[in-house]
């Protein structure tokens, strides 16, 4: 990868119980929380080597089959698309967590072993009991009001190509080293996202090979690099970053495990903006340019501007969808949309 000089901000000595999570997210920048999870027992087990870490994890195998991504050695651990972008460059399997852990351990010294990536696996469903041993006691009111989805990621040397998440994230490295390369949301064009379908895990990923970028095909990537930052993570470190930040994640050791916490403080009755994006492709993208500029002004007024402005001059009973949204209003608005879409 071309040299990136910017390094992610580091905070030392943070405590999950007093960490100002909402304030850090509101700052709109990633932050490494050095040693936040140093006391998690899995971190201590991993210091004894991969076999000890695997044995520790196998204690919590709930017996349900997990999903694993398997990549041919030819992909070099980089999960993404085939050359023609019509398919993914790996296969999905279902199997025993313990069996995959044994497989990872057996091939730990084999540089030609397939890439194995057990991604975003819900800890409570698949590793019952691990929550009491490995989940951090975050005390920020935002996380108490909006409990995060907690997932574990396990594998060998793999790379999750740059992508964005629709929720805020605290990624905690527990076994092995990881490297995050991060870009602010406005760099989307310079990262050359792949097709909307298929995707490796629901979100589009960058087409740029960060290890050997082709600046003839992807010239804007040079501009993305100018604002990129790198977070180097050791076991016990955590990285907090806001929703929609692009990030490539490299697992750097032969055996790695990470737990992350995803949450979003928006009410559950709100729809995902990804649906709005798809509808925008259907209804706006191919209109004449002058119409698009007009709709952009309308969206700025009704959606991206002050939430109260568009209805402020109307009597309260006449505001309809312009009034503050609640569960009932969201249900009515969704019904209206479904009726119009099913014309």
Coordinates of N, CA and C in Angstrom, one line a residue, residues 11-176:
X11 N -6.1 7.3 22.4 CA -6.4 7.7 23.8 C -5.9 6.6 24.7
X12 N -5.1 6.9 25.7 CA -4.5 5.9 26.6 C -5.3 5.8 27.9
X13 N -5.4 4.7 28.5 CA -6.0 4.5 29.8 C -7.5 4.7 29.9
X14 N -8.2 4.5 28.8 CA -9.7 4.6 28.9 C -10.3 3.4 29.6
X15 N -11.4 3.7 30.2 CA -12.2 2.7 30.9 C -13.6 2.6 30.3
X16 N -14.0 1.4 29.9 CA -15.3 1.2 29.2 C -16.4 1.8 30.0
X17 N -16.3 1.7 31.4 CA -17.4 2.1 32.2 C -17.6 3.6 32.2
X18 N -16.6 4.4 31.9 CA -16.7 5.8 31.9 C -16.4 6.4 30.6
X19 N -16.2 5.6 29.5 CA -15.8 6.1 28.2 C -17.0 7.0 27.6
X20 N -16.7 8.2 27.2 CA -17.8 9.1 26.7 C -18.1 8.7 25.2
X21 N -18.7 7.6 25.0 CA -18.9 7.0 23.7 C -19.6 8.0 22.7
X22 N -20.8 8.5 23.2 CA -21.5 9.4 22.3 C -20.7 10.7 22.0
X23 N -19.9 11.2 22.9 CA -19.1 12.4 22.6 C -18.1 12.1 21.5
X24 N -17.4 10.9 21.6 CA -16.4 10.5 20.7 C -17.0 10.3 19.3
X25 N -18.2 9.7 19.2 CA -18.8 9.6 17.9 C -19.2 11.0 17.3
X26 N -19.7 11.9 18.2 CA -20.1 13.2 17.8 C -19.0 14.0 17.2
X27 N -17.8 13.7 17.6 CA -16.6 14.4 17.1 C -16.4 14.1 15.6
X28 N -16.9 12.9 15.2 CA -16.8 12.6 13.8 C -15.5 12.1 13.3
X29 N -14.7 11.5 14.2 CA -13.4 11.0 13.7 C -13.1 9.7 14.5
X30 N -12.3 8.8 13.9 CA -12.0 7.5 14.6 C -11.0 7.8 15.7
X31 N -11.0 6.9 16.7 CA -10.1 7.0 17.8 C -9.7 5.6 18.3
X32 N -8.4 5.4 18.5 CA -7.9 4.2 19.1 C -8.0 4.3 20.6
X33 N -8.5 3.3 21.3 CA -8.6 3.3 22.7 C -7.6 2.2 23.2
X34 N -6.4 2.7 23.4 CA -5.3 1.7 23.6 C -5.5 0.9 24.9
X35 N -5.5 -0.4 24.8 CA -5.6 -1.2 26.0 C -7.0 -1.3 26.6
X36 N -8.0 -0.8 26.0 CA -9.3 -0.8 26.6 C -9.8 -2.2 27.1
X37 N -9.4 -3.2 26.3 CA -9.8 -4.6 26.6 C -8.7 -5.5 27.1
X38 N -7.6 -4.9 27.6 CA -6.5 -5.7 28.0 C -6.8 -6.7 29.1
X39 N -7.8 -6.6 29.9 CA -8.1 -7.5 30.9 C -9.1 -8.6 30.5
X40 N -9.5 -8.6 29.2 CA -10.4 -9.7 28.8 C -9.7 -11.0 28.8
X41 N -10.2 -12.1 29.4 CA -9.5 -13.3 29.5 C -9.0 -13.9 28.2
X42 N -9.7 -13.6 27.0 CA -9.2 -14.2 25.8 C -7.9 -13.5 25.4
X43 N -7.7 -12.2 25.7 CA -6.4 -11.6 25.4 C -5.3 -12.3 26.2
X44 N -5.5 -12.6 27.5 CA -4.5 -13.3 28.2 C -4.2 -14.7 27.7
X45 N -5.3 -15.4 27.2 CA -5.1 -16.7 26.7 C -4.2 -16.6 25.4
X46 N -4.5 -15.6 24.6 CA -3.8 -15.5 23.3 C -2.3 -15.2 23.5
X47 N -2.0 -14.6 24.7 CA -0.5 -14.4 24.9 C 0.2 -15.7 25.0
X48 N -0.5 -16.8 25.3 CA 0.1 -18.1 25.4 C 0.2 -18.8 24.1
X49 N -0.4 -18.2 23.1 CA -0.3 -18.7 21.7 C -1.6 -19.1 21.1
X50 N -1.7 -19.3 19.8 CA -3.0 -19.6 19.2 C -3.7 -20.8 19.7
X51 N -3.0 -21.8 20.1 CA -3.7 -23.0 20.6 C -4.4 -22.7 21.9
X52 N -3.9 -21.9 22.7 CA -4.6 -21.5 24.0 C -5.8 -20.7 23.7
X53 N -5.7 -19.8 22.7 CA -6.8 -18.9 22.3 C -7.9 -19.8 21.7
X54 N -7.6 -20.7 20.9 CA -8.6 -21.6 20.3 C -9.3 -22.5 21.4
X55 N -8.5 -23.0 22.3 CA -9.1 -23.8 23.4 C -10.0 -22.9 24.2
X56 N -9.7 -21.7 24.4 CA -10.6 -20.8 25.2 C -11.9 -20.6 24.5
X57 N -11.8 -20.3 23.2 CA -13.0 -20.1 22.4 C -13.9 -21.3 22.3
X58 N -13.3 -22.5 22.2 CA -14.1 -23.7 22.0 C -14.9 -24.0 23.2
X59 N -14.6 -23.5 24.4 CA -15.4 -23.7 25.6 C -16.8 -23.1 25.4
X60 N -16.9 -22.2 24.5 CA -18.2 -21.5 24.4 C -19.0 -21.8 23.1
X61 N -18.5 -22.8 22.4 CA -19.2 -23.3 21.2 C -20.6 -23.8 21.6
X62 N -21.6 -23.1 21.1 CA -23.0 -23.5 21.4 C -23.5 -24.6 20.5
X63 N -22.8 -25.1 19.6 CA -23.2 -26.2 18.7 C -23.9 -25.9 17.5
X64 N -24.3 -24.6 17.3 CA -25.0 -24.2 16.1 C -24.0 -24.0 15.0
X65 N -24.4 -24.4 13.8 CA -23.5 -24.2 12.6 C -23.3 -22.7 12.4
X66 N -22.0 -22.3 12.1 CA -21.7 -20.9 11.8 C -21.4 -20.8 10.3
X67 N -21.5 -19.6 9.8 CA -21.1 -19.3 8.4 C -19.7 -18.9 8.3
X68 N -18.9 -19.6 7.4 CA -17.5 -19.3 7.2 C -17.4 -18.9 5.7
X69 N -16.5 -17.9 5.4 CA -16.1 -17.6 4.1 C -14.8 -18.2 3.8
X70 N -14.7 -18.9 2.7 CA -13.5 -19.7 2.3 C -13.0 -19.1 1.0
X71 N -11.7 -18.6 1.0 CA -11.1 -18.1 -0.2 C -9.9 -18.9 -0.6
X72 N -9.8 -19.1 -1.9 CA -8.7 -19.8 -2.5 C -7.4 -19.1 -2.2
X73 N -6.3 -19.8 -2.0 CA -5.0 -19.1 -1.7 C -4.7 -18.0 -2.7
X74 N -5.2 -18.1 -3.9 CA -4.9 -17.2 -5.0 C -5.4 -15.8 -4.7
X75 N -6.4 -15.6 -3.9 CA -6.9 -14.3 -3.6 C -6.0 -13.5 -2.6
X76 N -5.1 -14.2 -2.0 CA -4.2 -13.6 -1.0 C -4.9 -13.0 0.2
X77 N -6.0 -13.7 0.5 CA -6.7 -13.3 1.7 C -7.6 -12.1 1.6
X78 N -7.7 -11.5 0.3 CA -8.5 -10.3 0.1 C -9.9 -10.7 -0.4
X79 N -10.9 -10.6 0.4 CA -12.2 -11.0 0.0 C -12.9 -9.8 -0.8
X80 N -13.5 -10.2 -1.9 CA -14.2 -9.1 -2.7 C -14.8 -9.8 -3.9
X81 N -14.6 -9.2 -5.1 CA -15.3 -9.6 -6.3 C -14.3 -10.4 -7.2
X82 N -14.9 -11.1 -8.1 CA -14.2 -11.7 -9.2 C -13.8 -10.6 -10.2
X83 N -12.9 -10.9 -11.1 CA -12.4 -9.9 -12.0 C -13.5 -9.2 -12.8
X84 N -14.5 -9.9 -13.2 CA -15.6 -9.3 -14.0 C -16.7 -8.7 -13.1
X85 N -16.6 -8.8 -11.8 CA -17.5 -8.2 -10.9 C -18.9 -8.8 -10.9
X86 N -19.1 -10.0 -11.5 CA -20.4 -10.6 -11.5 C -20.6 -11.6 -10.4
X87 N -19.5 -11.9 -9.6 CA -19.6 -12.9 -8.5 C -18.6 -12.5 -7.5
X88 N -18.6 -13.2 -6.4 CA -17.7 -13.0 -5.3 C -16.5 -14.0 -5.4
X89 N -15.4 -13.6 -4.9 CA -14.2 -14.4 -5.1 C -14.0 -15.5 -4.0
X90 N -15.0 -15.8 -3.3 CA -15.0 -16.8 -2.2 C -16.3 -17.6 -2.2
X91 N -16.3 -18.6 -1.4 CA -17.5 -19.4 -1.2 C -17.9 -19.3 0.3
X92 N -19.2 -19.6 0.5 CA -19.8 -19.6 1.9 C -20.0 -21.0 2.3
X93 N -19.7 -21.4 3.5 CA -20.0 -22.7 4.0 C -20.6 -22.6 5.4
X94 N -21.3 -23.7 5.8 CA -21.9 -23.8 7.1 C -21.2 -25.0 7.8
X95 N -20.8 -24.8 9.1 CA -20.2 -25.9 9.8 C -20.0 -25.6 11.2
X96 N -19.4 -26.5 11.9 CA -19.1 -26.4 13.3 C -18.0 -25.3 13.6
X97 N -18.3 -24.5 14.6 CA -17.3 -23.5 15.0 C -16.0 -24.2 15.5
X98 N -16.2 -25.2 16.3 CA -15.0 -25.9 16.8 C -14.2 -26.5 15.7
X99 N -14.9 -27.0 14.7 CA -14.2 -27.6 13.5 C -13.4 -26.6 12.8
X100 N -14.0 -25.4 12.6 CA -13.3 -24.4 11.9 C -12.1 -23.9 12.7
X101 N -12.2 -23.8 14.0 CA -11.1 -23.4 14.9 C -10.0 -24.4 14.8
X102 N -10.3 -25.7 14.8 CA -9.3 -26.7 14.6 C -8.6 -26.6 13.3
X103 N -9.4 -26.3 12.2 CA -8.9 -26.2 10.9 C -7.9 -25.0 10.8
X104 N -8.2 -23.9 11.4 CA -7.4 -22.8 11.5 C -6.1 -23.1 12.2
X105 N -6.2 -23.8 13.3 CA -5.0 -24.1 14.1 C -4.1 -25.1 13.3
X106 N -4.7 -26.1 12.6 CA -3.9 -27.1 11.9 C -3.1 -26.5 10.7
X107 N -3.6 -25.4 10.2 CA -3.0 -24.8 9.0 C -2.2 -23.5 9.3
X108 N -1.9 -23.3 10.6 CA -1.4 -22.0 11.0 C 0.0 -21.7 10.5
X109 N 0.8 -22.8 10.2 CA 2.1 -22.6 9.6 C 2.1 -22.8 8.1
X110 N 1.0 -22.9 7.5 CA 0.9 -23.2 6.0 C 0.6 -21.9 5.3
X111 N 1.6 -21.3 4.6 CA 1.4 -20.1 3.9 C 0.5 -20.2 2.7
X112 N 0.3 -21.5 2.3 CA -0.6 -21.7 1.1 C -2.0 -22.2 1.5
X113 N -2.3 -22.0 2.8 CA -3.7 -22.5 3.2 C -4.8 -21.6 2.7
X114 N -6.0 -22.1 2.5 CA -7.1 -21.2 2.1 C -7.3 -20.1 3.2
X115 N -7.9 -19.0 2.8 CA -8.3 -18.0 3.7 C -9.6 -18.4 4.3
X116 N -9.7 -18.3 5.6 CA -10.9 -18.7 6.4 C -11.3 -17.5 7.2
X117 N -12.6 -17.1 7.1 CA -13.1 -15.9 7.7 C -14.5 -16.1 8.2
X118 N -14.6 -16.2 9.5 CA -15.9 -16.4 10.2 C -16.3 -15.0 10.6
X119 N -17.2 -14.3 9.9 CA -17.5 -12.9 10.0 C -18.8 -12.6 10.7
X120 N -18.8 -11.6 11.5 CA -20.0 -11.0 12.2 C -20.9 -12.1 12.7
X121 N -20.5 -12.9 13.6 CA -21.2 -14.0 14.2 C -21.7 -13.6 15.6
X122 N -23.1 -13.6 15.8 CA -23.7 -13.1 17.0 C -23.2 -14.0 18.2
X123 N -22.7 -13.3 19.2 CA -22.0 -14.1 20.3 C -23.1 -14.8 21.1
X124 N -24.2 -14.2 21.4 CA -25.2 -14.8 22.2 C -25.8 -16.1 21.6
X125 N -26.0 -16.0 20.3 CA -26.6 -17.2 19.6 C -25.6 -18.3 19.4
X126 N -24.4 -18.0 19.1 CA -23.4 -19.0 18.7 C -22.3 -19.3 19.7
X127 N -22.1 -18.4 20.6 CA -21.1 -18.6 21.7 C -21.7 -18.3 23.0
X128 N -22.8 -18.9 23.4 CA -23.5 -18.6 24.7 C -22.5 -18.7 25.9
X129 N -22.6 -17.6 26.7 CA -21.8 -17.6 27.9 C -20.5 -16.7 27.7
X130 N -20.1 -16.4 26.5 CA -18.9 -15.7 26.3 C -19.1 -14.2 26.6
X131 N -20.4 -13.7 26.6 CA -20.7 -12.3 27.0 C -20.1 -12.0 28.3
X132 N -20.3 -12.9 29.3 CA -19.8 -12.6 30.7 C -18.3 -12.5 30.8
X133 N -17.6 -13.1 29.8 CA -16.2 -13.2 29.8 C -15.5 -12.2 28.9
X134 N -16.2 -11.7 27.9 CA -15.5 -11.0 26.8 C -16.1 -9.7 26.4
X135 N -17.3 -9.4 26.9 CA -18.0 -8.1 26.5 C -17.7 -7.1 27.5
X136 N -17.3 -5.9 27.0 CA -16.9 -4.8 27.9 C -18.1 -4.1 28.5
X137 N -18.0 -3.6 29.8 CA -19.1 -3.0 30.5 C -19.3 -1.5 30.2
X138 N -19.7 -1.2 28.9 CA -19.8 0.2 28.6 C -20.9 0.9 29.4
X139 N -20.6 2.1 29.9 CA -21.5 2.8 30.8 C -22.1 4.0 30.2
X140 N -21.8 4.3 28.9 CA -22.3 5.5 28.3 C -23.8 5.4 28.2
X141 N -24.6 6.5 28.6 CA -26.1 6.4 28.5 C -26.6 6.0 27.1
X142 N -25.8 6.4 26.0 CA -26.3 6.1 24.7 C -26.3 4.5 24.4
X143 N -25.2 3.9 24.9 CA -25.2 2.4 24.7 C -26.1 1.7 25.7
X144 N -26.4 2.3 26.8 CA -27.4 1.7 27.7 C -28.8 1.8 27.1
X145 N -29.1 3.0 26.5 CA -30.4 3.2 25.8 C -30.5 2.4 24.5
X146 N -29.4 2.2 23.8 CA -29.4 1.5 22.5 C -28.4 0.4 22.6
X147 N -28.7 -0.7 23.2 CA -27.7 -1.8 23.4 C -27.1 -2.3 22.1
X148 N -25.8 -2.4 22.0 CA -25.2 -2.7 20.7 C -25.5 -4.2 20.3
X149 N -25.4 -4.4 19.0 CA -25.3 -5.8 18.5 C -23.8 -6.2 18.6
X150 N -23.6 -7.3 19.3 CA -22.2 -7.7 19.6 C -21.9 -8.9 18.8
X151 N -20.8 -8.9 17.9 CA -20.5 -9.9 17.0 C -19.0 -10.3 17.2
X152 N -18.6 -11.5 16.8 CA -17.2 -11.9 16.8 C -16.8 -12.2 15.4
X153 N -15.5 -12.0 15.2 CA -14.9 -12.2 13.9 C -13.7 -13.1 14.1
X154 N -13.5 -14.2 13.4 CA -12.4 -15.1 13.6 C -11.8 -15.5 12.3
X155 N -10.5 -15.6 12.2 CA -10.0 -16.1 10.9 C -8.4 -16.1 10.9
X156 N -7.9 -16.4 9.7 CA -6.4 -16.3 9.6 C -6.1 -15.0 8.9
X157 N -5.0 -14.9 8.1 CA -4.6 -13.6 7.5 C -5.6 -13.3 6.4
X158 N -6.5 -12.4 6.7 CA -7.5 -12.0 5.7 C -7.6 -10.5 5.6
X159 N -8.2 -10.0 4.6 CA -8.5 -8.6 4.4 C -9.9 -8.4 4.0
X160 N -10.6 -7.6 4.7 CA -11.9 -7.2 4.4 C -11.8 -5.9 3.6
X161 N -12.1 -5.9 2.3 CA -11.9 -4.7 1.5 C -12.7 -3.5 2.0
X162 N -12.2 -2.3 1.7 CA -12.8 -1.1 2.2 C -14.3 -1.1 1.9
X163 N -15.1 -0.8 3.0 CA -16.5 -0.7 2.9 C -17.0 0.2 4.0
X164 N -18.3 0.5 4.1 CA -18.8 1.3 5.2 C -19.9 0.5 5.9
X165 N -20.2 0.9 7.1 CA -21.3 0.3 7.9 C -22.3 1.4 8.2
X166 N -23.5 1.0 8.3 CA -24.6 1.9 8.6 C -24.8 2.2 10.1
X167 N -24.0 1.6 10.9 CA -24.1 1.9 12.4 C -22.7 2.3 12.9
X168 N -22.7 3.0 14.0 CA -21.4 3.3 14.7 C -20.8 2.0 15.2
X169 N -19.5 2.0 15.4 CA -18.8 0.8 15.7 C -17.7 1.0 16.7
X170 N -17.6 0.0 17.6 CA -16.4 -0.1 18.5 C -15.8 -1.5 18.1
X171 N -14.7 -1.6 17.5 CA -14.0 -2.8 17.1 C -12.9 -3.1 18.1
X172 N -13.0 -4.3 18.7 CA -12.0 -4.6 19.8 C -11.2 -5.8 19.4
X173 N -9.9 -5.6 19.2 CA -9.0 -6.6 18.8 C -8.6 -7.5 20.1
X174 N -8.8 -8.8 20.0 CA -8.6 -9.6 21.1 C -7.5 -10.6 20.9
X175 N -7.4 -11.1 19.7 CA -6.3 -12.1 19.3 C -5.7 -11.6 18.0
X176 N -4.3 -11.5 18.0 CA -3.7 -11.1 16.7 C -3.7 -9.6 16.5

